[in-house]
mmCIF file with all atom_site columns, C-alpha atoms in Angstrom:
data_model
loop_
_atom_site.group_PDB
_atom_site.id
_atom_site.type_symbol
_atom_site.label_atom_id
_atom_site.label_alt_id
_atom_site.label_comp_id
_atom_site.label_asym_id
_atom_site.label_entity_id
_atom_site.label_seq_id
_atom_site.pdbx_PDB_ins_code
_atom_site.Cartn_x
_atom_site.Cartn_y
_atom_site.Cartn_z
_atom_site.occupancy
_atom_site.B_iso_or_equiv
_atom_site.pdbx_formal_charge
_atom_site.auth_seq_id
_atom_site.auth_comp_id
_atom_site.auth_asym_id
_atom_site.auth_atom_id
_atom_site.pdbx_PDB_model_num
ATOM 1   C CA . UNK A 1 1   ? 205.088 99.311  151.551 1.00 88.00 ? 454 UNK A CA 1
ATOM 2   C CA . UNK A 1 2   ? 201.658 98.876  151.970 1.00 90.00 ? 455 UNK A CA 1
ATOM 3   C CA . UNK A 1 3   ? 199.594 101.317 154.322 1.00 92.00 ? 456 UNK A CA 1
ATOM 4   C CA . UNK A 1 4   ? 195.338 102.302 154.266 1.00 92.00 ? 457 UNK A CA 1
ATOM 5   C CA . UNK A 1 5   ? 193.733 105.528 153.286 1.00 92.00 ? 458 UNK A CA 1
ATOM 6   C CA . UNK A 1 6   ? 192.889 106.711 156.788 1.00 92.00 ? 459 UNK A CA 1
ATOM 7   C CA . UNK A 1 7   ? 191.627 110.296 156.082 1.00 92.00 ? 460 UNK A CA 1
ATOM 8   C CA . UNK A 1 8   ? 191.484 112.756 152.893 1.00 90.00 ? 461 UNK A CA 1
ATOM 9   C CA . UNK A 1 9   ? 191.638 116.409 154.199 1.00 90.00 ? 462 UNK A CA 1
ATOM 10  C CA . UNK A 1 10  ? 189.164 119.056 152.281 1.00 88.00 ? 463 UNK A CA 1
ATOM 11  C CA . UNK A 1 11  ? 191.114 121.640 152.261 1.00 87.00 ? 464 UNK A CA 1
ATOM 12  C CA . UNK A 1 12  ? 192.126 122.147 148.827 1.00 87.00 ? 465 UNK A CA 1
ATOM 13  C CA . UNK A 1 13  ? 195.170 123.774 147.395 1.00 88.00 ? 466 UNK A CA 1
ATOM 14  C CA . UNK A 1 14  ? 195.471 125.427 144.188 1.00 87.00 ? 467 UNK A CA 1
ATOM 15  C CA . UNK A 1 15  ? 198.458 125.802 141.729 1.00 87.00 ? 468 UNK A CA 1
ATOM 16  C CA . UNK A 1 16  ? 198.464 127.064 138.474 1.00 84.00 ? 469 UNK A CA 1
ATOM 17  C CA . UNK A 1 17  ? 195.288 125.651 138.080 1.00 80.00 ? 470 UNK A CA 1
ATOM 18  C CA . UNK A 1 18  ? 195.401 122.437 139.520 1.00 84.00 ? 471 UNK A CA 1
ATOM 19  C CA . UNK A 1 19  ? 193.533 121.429 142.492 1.00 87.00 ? 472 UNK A CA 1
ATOM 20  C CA . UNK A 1 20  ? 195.045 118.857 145.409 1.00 90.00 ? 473 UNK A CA 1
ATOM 21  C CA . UNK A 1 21  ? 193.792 117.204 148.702 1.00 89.00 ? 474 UNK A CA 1
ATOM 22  C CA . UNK A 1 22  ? 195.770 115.907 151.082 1.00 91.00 ? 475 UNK A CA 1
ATOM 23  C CA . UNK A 1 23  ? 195.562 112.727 151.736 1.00 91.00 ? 476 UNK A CA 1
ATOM 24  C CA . UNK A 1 24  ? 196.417 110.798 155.109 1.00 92.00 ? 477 UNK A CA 1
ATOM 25  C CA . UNK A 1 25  ? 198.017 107.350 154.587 1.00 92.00 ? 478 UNK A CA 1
ATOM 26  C CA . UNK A 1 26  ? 198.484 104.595 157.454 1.00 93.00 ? 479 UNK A CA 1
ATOM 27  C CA . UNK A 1 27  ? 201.619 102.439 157.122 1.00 91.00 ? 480 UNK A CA 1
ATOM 28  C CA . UNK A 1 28  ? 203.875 99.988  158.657 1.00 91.00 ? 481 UNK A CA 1
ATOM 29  C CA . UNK A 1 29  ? 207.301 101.179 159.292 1.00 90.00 ? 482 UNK A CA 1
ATOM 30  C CA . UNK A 1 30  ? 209.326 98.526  161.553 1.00 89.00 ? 483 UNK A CA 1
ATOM 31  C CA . UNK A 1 31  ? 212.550 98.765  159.820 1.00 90.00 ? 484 UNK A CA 1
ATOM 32  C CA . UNK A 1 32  ? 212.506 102.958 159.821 1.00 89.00 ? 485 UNK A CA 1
ATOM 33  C CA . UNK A 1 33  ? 212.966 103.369 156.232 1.00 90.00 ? 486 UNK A CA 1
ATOM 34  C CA . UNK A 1 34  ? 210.124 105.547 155.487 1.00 89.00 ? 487 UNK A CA 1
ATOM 35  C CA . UNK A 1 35  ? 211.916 108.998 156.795 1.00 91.00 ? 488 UNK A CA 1
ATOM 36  C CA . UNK A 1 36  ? 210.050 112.142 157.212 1.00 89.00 ? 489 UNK A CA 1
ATOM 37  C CA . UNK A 1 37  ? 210.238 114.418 153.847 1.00 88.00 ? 490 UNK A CA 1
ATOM 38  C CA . UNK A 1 38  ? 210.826 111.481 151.245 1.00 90.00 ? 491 UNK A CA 1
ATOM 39  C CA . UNK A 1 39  ? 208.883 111.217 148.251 1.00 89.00 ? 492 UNK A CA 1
ATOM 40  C CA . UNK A 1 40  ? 207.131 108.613 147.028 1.00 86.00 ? 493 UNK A CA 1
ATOM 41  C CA . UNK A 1 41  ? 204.765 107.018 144.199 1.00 88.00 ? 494 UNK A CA 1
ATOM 42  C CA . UNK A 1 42  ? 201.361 106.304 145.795 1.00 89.00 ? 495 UNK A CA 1
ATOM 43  C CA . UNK A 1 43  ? 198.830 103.453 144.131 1.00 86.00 ? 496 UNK A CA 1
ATOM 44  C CA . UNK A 1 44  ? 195.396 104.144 145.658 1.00 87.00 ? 497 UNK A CA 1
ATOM 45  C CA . UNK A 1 45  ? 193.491 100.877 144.923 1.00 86.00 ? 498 UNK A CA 1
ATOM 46  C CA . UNK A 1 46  ? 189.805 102.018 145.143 1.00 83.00 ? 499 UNK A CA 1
ATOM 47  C CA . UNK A 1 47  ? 188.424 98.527  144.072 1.00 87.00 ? 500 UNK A CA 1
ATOM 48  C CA . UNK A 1 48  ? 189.191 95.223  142.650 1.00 88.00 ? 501 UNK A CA 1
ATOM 49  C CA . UNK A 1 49  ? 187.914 92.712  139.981 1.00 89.00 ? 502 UNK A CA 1
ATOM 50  C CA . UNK A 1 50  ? 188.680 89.278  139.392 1.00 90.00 ? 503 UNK A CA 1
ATOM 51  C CA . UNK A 1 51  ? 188.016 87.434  136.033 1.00 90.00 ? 504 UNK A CA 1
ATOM 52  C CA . UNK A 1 52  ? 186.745 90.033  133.829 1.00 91.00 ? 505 UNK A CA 1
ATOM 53  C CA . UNK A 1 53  ? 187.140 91.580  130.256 1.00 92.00 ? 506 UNK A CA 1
ATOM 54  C CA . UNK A 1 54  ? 189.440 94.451  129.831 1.00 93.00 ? 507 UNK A CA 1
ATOM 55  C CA . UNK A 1 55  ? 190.572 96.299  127.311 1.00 93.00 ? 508 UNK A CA 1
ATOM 56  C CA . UNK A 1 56  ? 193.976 99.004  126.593 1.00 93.00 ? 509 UNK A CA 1
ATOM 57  C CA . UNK A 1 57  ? 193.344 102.336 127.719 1.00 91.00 ? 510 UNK A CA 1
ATOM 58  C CA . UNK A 1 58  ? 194.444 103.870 124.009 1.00 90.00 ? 511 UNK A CA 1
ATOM 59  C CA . UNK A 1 59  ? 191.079 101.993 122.885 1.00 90.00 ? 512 UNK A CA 1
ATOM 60  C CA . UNK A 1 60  ? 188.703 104.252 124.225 1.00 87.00 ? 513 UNK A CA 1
ATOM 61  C CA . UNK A 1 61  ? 190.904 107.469 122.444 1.00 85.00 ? 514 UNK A CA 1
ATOM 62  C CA . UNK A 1 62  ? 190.260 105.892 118.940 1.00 84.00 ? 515 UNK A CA 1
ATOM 63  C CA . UNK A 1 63  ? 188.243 107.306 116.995 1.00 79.00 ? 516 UNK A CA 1
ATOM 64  C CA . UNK A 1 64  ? 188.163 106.021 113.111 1.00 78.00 ? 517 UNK A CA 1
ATOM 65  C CA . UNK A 1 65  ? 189.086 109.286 110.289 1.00 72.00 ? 518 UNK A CA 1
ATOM 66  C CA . UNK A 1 66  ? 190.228 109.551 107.042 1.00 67.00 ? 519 UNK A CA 1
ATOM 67  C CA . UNK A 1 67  ? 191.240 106.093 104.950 1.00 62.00 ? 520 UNK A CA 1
ATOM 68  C CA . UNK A 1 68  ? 190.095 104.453 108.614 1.00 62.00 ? 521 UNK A CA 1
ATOM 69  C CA . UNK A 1 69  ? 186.440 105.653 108.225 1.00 65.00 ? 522 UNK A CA 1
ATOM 70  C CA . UNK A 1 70  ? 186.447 103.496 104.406 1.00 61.00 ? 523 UNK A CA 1
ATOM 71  C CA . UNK A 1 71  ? 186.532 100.012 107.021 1.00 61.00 ? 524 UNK A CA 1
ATOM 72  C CA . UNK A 1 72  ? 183.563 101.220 108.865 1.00 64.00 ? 525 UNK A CA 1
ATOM 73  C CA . UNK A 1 73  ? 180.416 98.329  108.448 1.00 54.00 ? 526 UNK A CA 1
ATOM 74  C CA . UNK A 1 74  ? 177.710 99.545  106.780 1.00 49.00 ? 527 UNK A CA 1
ATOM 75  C CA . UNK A 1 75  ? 174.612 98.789  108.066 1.00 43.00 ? 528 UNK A CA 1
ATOM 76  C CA . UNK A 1 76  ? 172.205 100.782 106.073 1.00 35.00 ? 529 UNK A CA 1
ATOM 77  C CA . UNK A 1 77  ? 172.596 103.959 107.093 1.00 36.00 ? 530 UNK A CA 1
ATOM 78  C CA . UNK A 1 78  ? 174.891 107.035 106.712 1.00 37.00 ? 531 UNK A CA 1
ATOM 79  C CA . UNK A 1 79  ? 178.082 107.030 107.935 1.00 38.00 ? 532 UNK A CA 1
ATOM 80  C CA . UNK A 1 80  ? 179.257 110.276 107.645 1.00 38.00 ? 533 UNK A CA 1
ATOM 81  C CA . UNK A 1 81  ? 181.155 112.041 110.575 1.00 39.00 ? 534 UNK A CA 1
ATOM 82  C CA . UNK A 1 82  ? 177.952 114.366 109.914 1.00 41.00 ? 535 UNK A CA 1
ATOM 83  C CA . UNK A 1 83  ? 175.514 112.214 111.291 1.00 50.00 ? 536 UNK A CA 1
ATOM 84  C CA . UNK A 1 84  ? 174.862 111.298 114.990 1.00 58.00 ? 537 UNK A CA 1
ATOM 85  C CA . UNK A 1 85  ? 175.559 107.823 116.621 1.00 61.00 ? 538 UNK A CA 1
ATOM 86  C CA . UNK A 1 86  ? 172.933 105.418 117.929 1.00 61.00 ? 539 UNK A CA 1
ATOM 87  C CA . UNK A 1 87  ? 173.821 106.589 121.142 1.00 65.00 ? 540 UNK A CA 1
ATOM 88  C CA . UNK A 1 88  ? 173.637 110.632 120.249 1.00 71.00 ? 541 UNK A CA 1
ATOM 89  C CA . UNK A 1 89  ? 170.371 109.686 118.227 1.00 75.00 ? 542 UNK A CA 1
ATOM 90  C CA . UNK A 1 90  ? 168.797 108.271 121.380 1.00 74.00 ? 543 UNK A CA 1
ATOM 91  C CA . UNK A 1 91  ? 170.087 110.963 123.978 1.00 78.00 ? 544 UNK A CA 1
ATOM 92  C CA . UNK A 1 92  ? 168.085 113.320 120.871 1.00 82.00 ? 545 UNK A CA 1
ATOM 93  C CA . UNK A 1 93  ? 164.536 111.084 121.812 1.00 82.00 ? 546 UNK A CA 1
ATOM 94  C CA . UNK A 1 94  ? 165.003 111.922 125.367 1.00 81.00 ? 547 UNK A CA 1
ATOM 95  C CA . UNK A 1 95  ? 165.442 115.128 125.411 1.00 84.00 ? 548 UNK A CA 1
ATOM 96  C CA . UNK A 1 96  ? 162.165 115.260 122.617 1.00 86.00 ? 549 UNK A CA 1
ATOM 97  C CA . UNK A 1 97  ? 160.463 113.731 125.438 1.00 87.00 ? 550 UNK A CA 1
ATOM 98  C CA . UNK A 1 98  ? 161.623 115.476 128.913 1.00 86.00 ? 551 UNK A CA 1
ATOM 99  C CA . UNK A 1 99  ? 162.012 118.586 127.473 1.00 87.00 ? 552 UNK A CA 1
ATOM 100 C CA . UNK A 1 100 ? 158.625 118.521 124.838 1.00 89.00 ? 553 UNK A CA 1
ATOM 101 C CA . UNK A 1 101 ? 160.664 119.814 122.017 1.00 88.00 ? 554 UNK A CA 1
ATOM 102 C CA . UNK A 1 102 ? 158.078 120.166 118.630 1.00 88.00 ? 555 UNK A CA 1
ATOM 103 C CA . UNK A 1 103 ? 159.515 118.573 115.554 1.00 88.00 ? 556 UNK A CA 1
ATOM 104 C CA . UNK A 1 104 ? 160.530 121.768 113.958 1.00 89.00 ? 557 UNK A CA 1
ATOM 105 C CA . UNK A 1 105 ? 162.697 122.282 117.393 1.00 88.00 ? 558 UNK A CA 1
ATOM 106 C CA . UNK A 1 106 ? 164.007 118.935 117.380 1.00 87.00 ? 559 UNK A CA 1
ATOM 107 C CA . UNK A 1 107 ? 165.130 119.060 113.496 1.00 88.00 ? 560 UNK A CA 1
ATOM 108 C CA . UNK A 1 108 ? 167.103 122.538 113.879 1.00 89.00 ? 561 UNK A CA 1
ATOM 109 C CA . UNK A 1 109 ? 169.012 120.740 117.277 1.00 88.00 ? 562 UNK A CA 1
ATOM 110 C CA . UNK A 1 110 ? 170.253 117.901 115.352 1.00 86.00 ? 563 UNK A CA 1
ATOM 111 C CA . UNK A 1 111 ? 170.963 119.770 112.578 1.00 88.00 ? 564 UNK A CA 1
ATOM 112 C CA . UNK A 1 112 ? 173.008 122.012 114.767 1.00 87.00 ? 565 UNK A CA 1
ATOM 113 C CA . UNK A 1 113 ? 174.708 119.166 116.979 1.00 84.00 ? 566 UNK A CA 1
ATOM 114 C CA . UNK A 1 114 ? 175.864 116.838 113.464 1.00 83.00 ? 567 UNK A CA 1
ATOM 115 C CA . UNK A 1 115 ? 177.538 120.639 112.976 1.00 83.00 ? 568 UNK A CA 1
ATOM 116 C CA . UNK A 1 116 ? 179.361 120.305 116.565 1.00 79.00 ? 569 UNK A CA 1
ATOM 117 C CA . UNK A 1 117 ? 179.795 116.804 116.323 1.00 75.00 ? 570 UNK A CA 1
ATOM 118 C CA . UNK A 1 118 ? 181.247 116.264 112.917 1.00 74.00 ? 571 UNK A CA 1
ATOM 119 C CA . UNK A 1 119 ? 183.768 119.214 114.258 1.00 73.00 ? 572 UNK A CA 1
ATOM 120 C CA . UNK A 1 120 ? 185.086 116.805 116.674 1.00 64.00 ? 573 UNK A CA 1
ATOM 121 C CA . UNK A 1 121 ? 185.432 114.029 115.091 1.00 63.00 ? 574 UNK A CA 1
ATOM 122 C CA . UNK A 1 122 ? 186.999 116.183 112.186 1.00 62.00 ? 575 UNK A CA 1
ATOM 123 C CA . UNK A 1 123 ? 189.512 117.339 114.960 1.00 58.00 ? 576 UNK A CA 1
ATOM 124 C CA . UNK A 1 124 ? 193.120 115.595 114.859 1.00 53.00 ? 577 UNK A CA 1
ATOM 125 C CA . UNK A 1 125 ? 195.367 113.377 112.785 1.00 51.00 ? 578 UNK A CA 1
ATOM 126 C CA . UNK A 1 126 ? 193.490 110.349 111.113 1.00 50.00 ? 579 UNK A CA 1
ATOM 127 C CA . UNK A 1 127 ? 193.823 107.227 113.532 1.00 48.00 ? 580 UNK A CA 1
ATOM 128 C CA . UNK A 1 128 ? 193.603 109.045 116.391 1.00 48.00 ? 581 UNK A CA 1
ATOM 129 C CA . UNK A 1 129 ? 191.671 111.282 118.721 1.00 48.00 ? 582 UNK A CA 1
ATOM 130 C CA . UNK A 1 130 ? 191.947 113.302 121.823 1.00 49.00 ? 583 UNK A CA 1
ATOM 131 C CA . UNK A 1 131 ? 191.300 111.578 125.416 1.00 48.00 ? 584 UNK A CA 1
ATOM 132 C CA . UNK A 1 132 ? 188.087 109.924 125.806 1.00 51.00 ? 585 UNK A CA 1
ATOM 133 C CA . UNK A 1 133 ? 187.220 112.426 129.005 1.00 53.00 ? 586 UNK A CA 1
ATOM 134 C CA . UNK A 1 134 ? 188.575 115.584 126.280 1.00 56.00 ? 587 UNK A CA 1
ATOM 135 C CA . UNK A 1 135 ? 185.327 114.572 123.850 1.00 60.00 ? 588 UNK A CA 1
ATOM 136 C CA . UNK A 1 136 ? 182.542 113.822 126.742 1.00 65.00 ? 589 UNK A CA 1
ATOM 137 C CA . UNK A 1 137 ? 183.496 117.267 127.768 1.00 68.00 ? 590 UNK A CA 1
ATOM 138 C CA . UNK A 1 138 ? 183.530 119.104 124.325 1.00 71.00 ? 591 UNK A CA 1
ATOM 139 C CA . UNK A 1 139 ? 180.490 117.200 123.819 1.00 75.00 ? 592 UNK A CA 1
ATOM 140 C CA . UNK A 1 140 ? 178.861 118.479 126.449 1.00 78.00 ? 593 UNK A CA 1
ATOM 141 C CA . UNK A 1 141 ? 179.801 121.831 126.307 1.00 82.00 ? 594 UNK A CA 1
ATOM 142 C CA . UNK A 1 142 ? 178.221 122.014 122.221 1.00 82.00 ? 595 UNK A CA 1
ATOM 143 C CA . UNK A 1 143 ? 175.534 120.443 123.067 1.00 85.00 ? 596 UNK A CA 1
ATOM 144 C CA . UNK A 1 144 ? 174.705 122.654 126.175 1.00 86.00 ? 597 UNK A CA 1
ATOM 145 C CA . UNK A 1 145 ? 175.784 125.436 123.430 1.00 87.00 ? 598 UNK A CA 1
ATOM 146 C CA . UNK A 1 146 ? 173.234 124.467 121.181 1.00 87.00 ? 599 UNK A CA 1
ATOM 147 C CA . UNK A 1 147 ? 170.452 123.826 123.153 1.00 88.00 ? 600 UNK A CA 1
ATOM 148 C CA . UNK A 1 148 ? 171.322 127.488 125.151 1.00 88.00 ? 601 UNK A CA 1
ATOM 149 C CA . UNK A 1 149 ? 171.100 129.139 121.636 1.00 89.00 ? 602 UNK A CA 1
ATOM 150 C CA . UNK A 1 150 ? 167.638 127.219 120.763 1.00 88.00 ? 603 UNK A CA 1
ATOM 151 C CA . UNK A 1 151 ? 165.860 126.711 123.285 1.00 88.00 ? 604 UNK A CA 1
ATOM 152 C CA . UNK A 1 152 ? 163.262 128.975 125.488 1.00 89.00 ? 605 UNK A CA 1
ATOM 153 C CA . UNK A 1 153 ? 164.793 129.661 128.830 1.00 90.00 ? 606 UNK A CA 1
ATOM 154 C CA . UNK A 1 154 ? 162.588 127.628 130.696 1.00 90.00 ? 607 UNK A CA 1
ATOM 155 C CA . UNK A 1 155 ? 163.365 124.638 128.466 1.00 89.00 ? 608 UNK A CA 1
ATOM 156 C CA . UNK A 1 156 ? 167.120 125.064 129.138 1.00 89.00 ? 609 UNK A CA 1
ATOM 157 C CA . UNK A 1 157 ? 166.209 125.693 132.752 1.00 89.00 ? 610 UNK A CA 1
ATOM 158 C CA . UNK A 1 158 ? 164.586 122.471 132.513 1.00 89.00 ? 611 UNK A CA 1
ATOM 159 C CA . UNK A 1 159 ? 167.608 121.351 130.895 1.00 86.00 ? 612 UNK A CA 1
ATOM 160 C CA . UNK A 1 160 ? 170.303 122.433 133.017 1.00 86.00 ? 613 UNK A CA 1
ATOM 161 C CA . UNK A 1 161 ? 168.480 120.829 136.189 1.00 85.00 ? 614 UNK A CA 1
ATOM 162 C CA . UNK A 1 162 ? 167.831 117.035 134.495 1.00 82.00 ? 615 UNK A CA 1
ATOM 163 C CA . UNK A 1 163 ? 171.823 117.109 133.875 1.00 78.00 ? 616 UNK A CA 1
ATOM 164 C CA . UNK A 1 164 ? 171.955 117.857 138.272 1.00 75.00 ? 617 UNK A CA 1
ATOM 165 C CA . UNK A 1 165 ? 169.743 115.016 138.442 1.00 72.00 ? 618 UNK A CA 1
ATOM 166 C CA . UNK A 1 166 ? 171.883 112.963 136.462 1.00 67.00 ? 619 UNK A CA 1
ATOM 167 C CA . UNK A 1 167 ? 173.004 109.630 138.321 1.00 59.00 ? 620 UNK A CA 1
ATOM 168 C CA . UNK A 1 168 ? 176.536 108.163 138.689 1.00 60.00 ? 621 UNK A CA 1
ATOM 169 C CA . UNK A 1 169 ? 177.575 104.986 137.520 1.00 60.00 ? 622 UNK A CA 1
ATOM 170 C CA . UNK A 1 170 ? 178.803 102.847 135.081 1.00 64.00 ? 623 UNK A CA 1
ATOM 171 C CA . UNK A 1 171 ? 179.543 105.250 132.291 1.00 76.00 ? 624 UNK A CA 1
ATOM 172 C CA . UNK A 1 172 ? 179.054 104.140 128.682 1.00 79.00 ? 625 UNK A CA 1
ATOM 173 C CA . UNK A 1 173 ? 181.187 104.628 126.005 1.00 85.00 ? 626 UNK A CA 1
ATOM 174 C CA . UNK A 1 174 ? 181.569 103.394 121.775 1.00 85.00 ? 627 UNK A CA 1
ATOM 175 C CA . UNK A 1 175 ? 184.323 100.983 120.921 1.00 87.00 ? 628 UNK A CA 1
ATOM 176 C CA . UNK A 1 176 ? 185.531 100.043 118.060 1.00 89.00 ? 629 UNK A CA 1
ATOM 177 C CA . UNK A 1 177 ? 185.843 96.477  117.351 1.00 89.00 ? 630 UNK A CA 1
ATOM 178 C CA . UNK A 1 178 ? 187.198 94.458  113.631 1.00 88.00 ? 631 UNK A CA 1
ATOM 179 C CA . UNK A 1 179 ? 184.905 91.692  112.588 1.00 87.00 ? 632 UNK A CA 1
ATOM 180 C CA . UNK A 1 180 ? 184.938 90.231  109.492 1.00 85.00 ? 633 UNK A CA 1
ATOM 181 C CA . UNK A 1 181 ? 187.724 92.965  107.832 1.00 83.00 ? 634 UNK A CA 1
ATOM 182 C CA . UNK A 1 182 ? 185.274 95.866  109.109 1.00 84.00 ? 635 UNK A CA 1
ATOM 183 C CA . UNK A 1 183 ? 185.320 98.390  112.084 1.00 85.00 ? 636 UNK A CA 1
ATOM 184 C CA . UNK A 1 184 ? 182.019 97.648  114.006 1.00 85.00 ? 637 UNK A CA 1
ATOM 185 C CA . UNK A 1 185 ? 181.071 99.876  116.499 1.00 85.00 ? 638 UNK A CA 1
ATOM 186 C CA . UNK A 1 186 ? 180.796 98.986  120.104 1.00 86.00 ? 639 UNK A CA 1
ATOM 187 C CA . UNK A 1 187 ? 178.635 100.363 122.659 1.00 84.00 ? 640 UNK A CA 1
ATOM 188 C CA . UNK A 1 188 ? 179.857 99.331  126.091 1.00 88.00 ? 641 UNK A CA 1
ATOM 189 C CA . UNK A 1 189 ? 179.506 100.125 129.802 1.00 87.00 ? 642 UNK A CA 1
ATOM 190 C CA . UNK A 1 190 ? 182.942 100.500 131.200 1.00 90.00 ? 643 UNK A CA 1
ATOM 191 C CA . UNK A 1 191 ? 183.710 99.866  135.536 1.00 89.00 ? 644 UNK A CA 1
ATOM 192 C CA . UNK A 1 192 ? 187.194 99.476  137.072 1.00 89.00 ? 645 UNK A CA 1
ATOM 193 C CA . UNK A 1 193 ? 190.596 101.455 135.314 1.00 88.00 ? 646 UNK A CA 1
ATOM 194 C CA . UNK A 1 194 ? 193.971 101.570 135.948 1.00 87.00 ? 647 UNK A CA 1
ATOM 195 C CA . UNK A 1 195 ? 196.715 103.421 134.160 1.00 85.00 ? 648 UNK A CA 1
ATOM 196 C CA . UNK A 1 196 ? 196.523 100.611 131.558 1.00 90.00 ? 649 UNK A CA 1
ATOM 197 C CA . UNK A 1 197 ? 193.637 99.200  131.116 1.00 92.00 ? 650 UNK A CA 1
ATOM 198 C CA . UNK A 1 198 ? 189.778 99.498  131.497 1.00 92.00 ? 651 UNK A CA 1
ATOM 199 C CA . UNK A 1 199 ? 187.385 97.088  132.689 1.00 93.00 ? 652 UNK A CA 1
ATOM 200 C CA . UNK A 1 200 ? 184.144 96.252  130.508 1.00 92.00 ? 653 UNK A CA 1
ATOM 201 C CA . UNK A 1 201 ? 181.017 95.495  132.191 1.00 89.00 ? 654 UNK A CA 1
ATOM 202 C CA . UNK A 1 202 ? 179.025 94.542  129.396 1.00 87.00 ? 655 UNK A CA 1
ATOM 203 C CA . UNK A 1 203 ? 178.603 95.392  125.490 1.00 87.00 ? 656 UNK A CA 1
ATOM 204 C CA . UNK A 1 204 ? 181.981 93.520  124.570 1.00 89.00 ? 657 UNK A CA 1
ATOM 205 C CA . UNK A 1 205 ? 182.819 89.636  124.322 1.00 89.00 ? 658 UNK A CA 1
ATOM 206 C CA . UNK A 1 206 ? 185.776 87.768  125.505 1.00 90.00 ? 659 UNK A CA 1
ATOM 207 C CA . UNK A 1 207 ? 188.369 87.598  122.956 1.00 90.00 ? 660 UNK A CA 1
ATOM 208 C CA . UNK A 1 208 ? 186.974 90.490  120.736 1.00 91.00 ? 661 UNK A CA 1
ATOM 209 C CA . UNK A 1 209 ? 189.483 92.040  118.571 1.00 92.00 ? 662 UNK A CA 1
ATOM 210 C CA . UNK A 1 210 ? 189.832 95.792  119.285 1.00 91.00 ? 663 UNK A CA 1
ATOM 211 C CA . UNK A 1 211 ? 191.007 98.617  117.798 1.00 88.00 ? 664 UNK A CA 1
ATOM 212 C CA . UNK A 1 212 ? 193.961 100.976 119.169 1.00 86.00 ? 665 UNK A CA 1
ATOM 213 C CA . UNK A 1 213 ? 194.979 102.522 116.165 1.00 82.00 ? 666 UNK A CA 1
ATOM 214 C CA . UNK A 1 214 ? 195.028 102.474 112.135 1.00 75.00 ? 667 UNK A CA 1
ATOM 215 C CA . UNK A 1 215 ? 198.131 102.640 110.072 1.00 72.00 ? 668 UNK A CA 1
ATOM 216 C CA . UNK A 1 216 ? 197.764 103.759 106.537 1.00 64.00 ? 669 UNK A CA 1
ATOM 217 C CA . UNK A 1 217 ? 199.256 101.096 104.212 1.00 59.00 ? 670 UNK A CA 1
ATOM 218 C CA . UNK A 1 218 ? 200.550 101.240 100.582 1.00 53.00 ? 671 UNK A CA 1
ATOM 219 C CA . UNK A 1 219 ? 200.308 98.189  98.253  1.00 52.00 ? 672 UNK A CA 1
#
């Protein structure tokens, strides 16, 4: 069957926890067989792409520890799990910036978030990691942690407001890709999902290898 979204009621209900809407769903019926009281699995298509790289959805839980962390490239820097990413490095500058943080206050909050960070990568069996959406929010729960503990209140007041301000879109997230017998990492801006697979905007090629998981061989 095939039927439109006509309305989504916002009255919530809450059970154990979990939090539902109603929602209202036109649909042709000419033979009768939809009956009041049956049951029934829903897709909701919000949006459609034609033509465009995608990756599995168990690519953006990896997360490369233990022997896996041996294949990362090197590219002149550290890579322990204690240092930050490019991407945590430059969401550091910004907050230098918006929130006028001195060097001494900017060296005790990275000090502090490679602490929180290396925790959870350090979190899990090798080869694996918890749900993508589980680390943006323990990530931003330490940070916001850190940067409570640290900062005056008027800089976390400052703080707490630019995240309000934050827009929505396209959210970005680090791959993990082999090239040349290495793990390189990825950053790419991710768009359309279903329960399989992810849409990349940008940041990855067509026909890059990616990684899902590492298994531990013996020679």
């Amino acid at each position: 069957f095939q039927g439109k979204v006509r309305q989504i009621r916002l009255a919530s209900v809450s059970l154990q926890n979990v939090v539902t809407y109603t929602v209202v769903i036109d649909a042709e019926n000419p033979l009768g067989r939809l009956l009041p009281g049956m049951t029934a699995n829903v897709e909701i298509v919000t949006g459609e792409h034609k033509q465009v790289v995608v990756v599995p959805n168990e690519v953006l839980r990896f997360q490369p520890r233990g022997p896996a962390q041996a294949a990362i490239v090197q590219d002149g820097m550290s890579t322990g799990v204690s240092q930050l990413s490019d991407r945590g490095s430059r969401m550091l500058e910004r907050l230098k910036t918006q929130l006028e943080l001195s060097d001494d206050e900017m060296g005790k909050v990275r000090t502090a978030l490679e602490a929180e960070f290396a925790a959870i990568k350090n979190a899990g069996p090798p080869g694996s990691a918890p749900a993508s959406d589980d680390v943006r929010e323990q990530a931003r729960m330490r940070i916001a942690k850190v940067l409570r503990a640290m900062l005056s209140p008027d800089k976390y007041k400052k703080y707490e407001e630019m995240q309000r301000q934050r827009p929505n879109g396209p959210r970005r997230v680090t791959l993990w890709a082999y090239e040349n017998g290495a793990l390189v990492p990825r950053e790419v801006r991710l768009g359309l999902a279903d329960q399989s697979f992810t849409e990349v905007v940008d940041g990855l090629p067509e026909g890059a290898q990616v990684v899902l998981r590492v298994r531990e061989g013996t020679p």
